Amino acid sequence: MDQNIKNVDLKLDNIEVLTSGTTAEFVNGILDFLLYQRRQIPFVYKTYKYYVDKWSEADESGQSKDQESFAHYQRNQQRSKAKATKESISDMREVIRQAFRSSEVKSLRFLFGNNTFMPSEVYTLHIPHDSISRDHYCEHHALPEGRINQALLRLLTCEELYTLFSTELNATNVFLEMELLTDTGGLQGSHCDSVNLIPKHVFSKVPRSCKNIHLHLLHCSENAPNELRCCKELDIYHDLGLLNLDKSGADVSKSSEEQDFLKAANETSGWWQAEVIVRGFRAPGNQKSGDLWSS
C-alpha cells in the first residue's frame, strides 16, 4: 500500500502570524497550482478566469451574436464547459475558505480521477493546525501572492515530483476531502452543512496504482509567538485576567478538567467530502486553441 507514497515538506518562510485565512489562501494556491500542472485547466487559474469572464461580458453586451454555424455551435459548447469548470473551481476555493473559517482543519486531500474509490493521483495536505493563531485577524496578516508563488516553485524543483509532473494527466474529475477536528465530542455538523460538506463514514483507501503525494505544510517564523502583538492582544484582556487570581481549588480543578477535555477533543477528527466537483477542461485536439479563446 505504501510503495507509491511520496512525502514533501513545503515551508511557509518568514510568516509572522499564521492565521486560518492565510492558510486557506495558501491551500487555494496549491489547488490552482495542481489544476494547471496536472492539465485540468489550460492556463493558470487567474488567466483562465480572465478569459471566461471576458466571454460572459461579451454575451451580456451581445457581441457574441455572430453568424450561426456548426463551428460556432461547437465553440459555444466548449465555452459552456469551460465556464462550468471555472465556476466549480471558484466554489471549491470558497468551500476551503469557509471550512478554515468555521472549523479546525487537520488535513485535506485533492483526488484526481473518475471517482473517489479509484483515483489516479491523490495529494494530501497536512495542515500545521497547532501553529494557526486565532487571536489575530487574517486581513492584518495577509499572505502576499509572491510569497505563495515562491513556496509553490519548490514543488516544480522537487525531485520526488519531477517524474510525476513530466507525465501528462488526462482531463478528469477533482474531488476534495477534508479532515476536521471535533469540538464538544461531536462532529461540527452545523458548520459543515453551511459549507456543503458531506460526512464520510468510511475513509476511502488509496489503491496501490494511485500516485500518493503527502505535502507537509511547515510554518517557519523568526519571531516567537509571545512577542507578537495584534488588535486582539490588547492590554485590557491581560488586565481582566489578573482579576481572577483568587480562584478556589475547585475552580482550578475544573479548569484542568476542561483543558484535558479540549485536548482529547482535538485528538479526534472526522473526514468530510465536498459536494462540489471540479471537472477538468481541455479543448478538443482538432480545434485551434486560438479560435476558442479569442473573443
GROMACS .gro file of C-alpha atoms in nm, residues 175-288:
model
  114
  175PHE     CA    1  -1.262   1.581  -0.552
  176LEU     CA    2  -1.200   1.749  -0.219
  177GLU     CA    3  -1.199   1.567   0.117
  178MET     CA    4  -1.126   1.736   0.449
  179GLU     CA    5  -1.030   1.602   0.792
  180LEU     CA    6  -1.182   1.830   1.057
  181LEU     CA    7  -1.109   1.829   1.426
  182THR     CA    8  -1.410   1.779   1.650
  183ASP     CA    9  -1.548   2.008   1.917
  184THR     CA   10  -1.751   1.915   2.228
  185GLY     CA   11  -1.706   1.550   2.141
  186GLY     CA   12  -1.906   1.554   1.818
  187LEU     CA   13  -1.852   1.647   1.456
  188GLN     CA   14  -1.925   2.002   1.362
  189GLY     CA   15  -2.241   1.925   1.169
  190SER     CA   16  -2.391   2.274   1.153
  191HIS     CA   17  -2.067   2.426   1.026
  192CYS     CA   18  -2.019   2.153   0.767
  193ASP     CA   19  -2.375   2.186   0.637
  194SER     CA   20  -2.317   2.557   0.578
  195VAL     CA   21  -2.011   2.490   0.359
  196ASN     CA   22  -2.162   2.192   0.171
  197LEU     CA   23  -1.957   1.912   0.324
  198ILE     CA   24  -2.088   1.555   0.344
  199PRO     CA   25  -1.965   1.327   0.625
  200LYS     CA   26  -1.761   1.024   0.516
  201HIS     CA   27  -1.836   0.735   0.749
  202VAL     CA   28  -1.586   0.511   0.568
  203PHE     CA   29  -1.247   0.659   0.480
  204SER     CA   30  -1.152   0.590   0.118
  205LYS     CA   31  -0.828   0.394   0.090
  206VAL     CA   32  -0.588   0.482  -0.189
  207PRO     CA   33  -0.530   0.191  -0.433
  208ARG     CA   34  -0.175   0.067  -0.498
  209SER     CA   35  -0.179   0.202  -0.855
  210CYS     CA   36  -0.253   0.557  -0.736
  211LYS     CA   37   0.019   0.822  -0.709
  212ASN     CA   38   0.002   0.920  -0.340
  213ILE     CA   39   0.170   1.251  -0.252
  214HIS     CA   40   0.174   1.397   0.100
  215LEU     CA   41   0.253   1.768   0.129
  216HIS     CA   42   0.351   1.868   0.482
  217LEU     CA   43   0.296   2.241   0.536
  218LEU     CA   44   0.552   2.378   0.782
  219HIS     CA   45   0.528   2.719   0.947
  220CYS     CA   46   0.867   2.885   0.998
  221SER     CA   47   0.889   3.219   1.178
  222GLU     CA   48   1.183   3.411   1.325
  223ASN     CA   49   0.967   3.567   1.597
  224ALA     CA   50   0.834   3.383   1.900
  225PRO     CA   51   0.452   3.376   1.923
  226ASN     CA   52   0.451   3.556   2.261
  227GLU     CA   53   0.640   3.850   2.109
  228LEU     CA   54   0.370   3.921   1.852
  229ARG     CA   55   0.106   4.187   1.906
  230CYS     CA   56  -0.219   4.243   1.723
  231CYS     CA   57  -0.553   4.418   1.763
  232LYS     CA   58  -0.688   4.121   1.959
  233GLU     CA   59  -0.398   4.119   2.205
  234LEU     CA   60  -0.464   4.447   2.385
  235ASP     CA   61  -0.354   4.500   2.744
  236ILE     CA   62  -0.716   4.516   2.859
  237TYR     CA   63  -0.754   4.142   2.804
  238HIS     CA   64  -0.443   4.079   3.011
  239ASP     CA   65  -0.567   4.310   3.289
  240LEU     CA   66  -0.903   4.136   3.308
  241GLY     CA   67  -0.724   3.807   3.352
  242LEU     CA   68  -0.548   3.940   3.661
  243LEU     CA   69  -0.886   3.979   3.834
  244ASN     CA   70  -0.921   3.601   3.857
  245LEU     CA   71  -0.612   3.542   4.071
  246ASP     CA   72  -0.821   3.436   4.373
  247LYS     CA   73  -0.958   3.120   4.218
  248SER     CA   74  -1.063   2.848   4.454
  249GLY     CA   75  -0.925   2.494   4.437
  250ALA     CA   76  -1.249   2.370   4.280
  251ASP     CA   77  -1.223   2.626   4.003
  252VAL     CA   78  -0.863   2.527   3.931
  253SER     CA   79  -0.962   2.161   3.920
  254LYS     CA   80  -1.247   2.240   3.685
  255SER     CA   81  -1.016   2.438   3.459
  256SER     CA   82  -0.775   2.145   3.448
  257GLU     CA   83  -1.058   1.909   3.356
  258GLU     CA   84  -1.170   2.142   3.079
  259GLN     CA   85  -0.817   2.152   2.940
  260ASP     CA   86  -0.798   1.773   2.941
  261PHE     CA   87  -1.134   1.756   2.765
  262LEU     CA   88  -1.030   2.005   2.498
  263LYS     CA   89  -0.702   1.820   2.446
  264ALA     CA   90  -0.886   1.491   2.398
  265ALA     CA   91  -1.135   1.656   2.160
  266ASN     CA   92  -0.855   1.798   1.948
  267GLU     CA   93  -0.713   1.450   1.903
  268THR     CA   94  -1.041   1.329   1.748
  269SER     CA   95  -1.124   1.407   1.388
  270GLY     CA   96  -1.361   1.306   1.111
  271TRP     CA   97  -1.349   1.311   0.731
  272TRP     CA   98  -1.589   1.508   0.512
  273GLN     CA   99  -1.631   1.531   0.134
  274ALA     CA  100  -1.717   1.849  -0.054
  275GLU     CA  101  -2.027   1.839  -0.269
  276VAL     CA  102  -1.860   2.047  -0.540
  277ILE     CA  103  -1.660   1.855  -0.802
  278VAL     CA  104  -1.419   2.018  -1.046
  279ARG     CA  105  -1.439   1.862  -1.391
  280GLY     CA  106  -1.121   1.928  -1.585
  281PHE     CA  107  -1.150   2.115  -1.912
  282ARG     CA  108  -0.936   2.068  -2.220
  283ALA     CA  109  -1.016   2.200  -2.566
  284PRO     CA  110  -1.058   1.931  -2.836
  285GLY     CA  111  -0.739   1.845  -3.022
  286ASN     CA  112  -0.899   1.903  -3.363
  287GLN     CA  113  -0.984   2.264  -3.277
  288LYS     CA  114  -0.742   2.553  -3.296
   0.00000   0.00000   0.00000
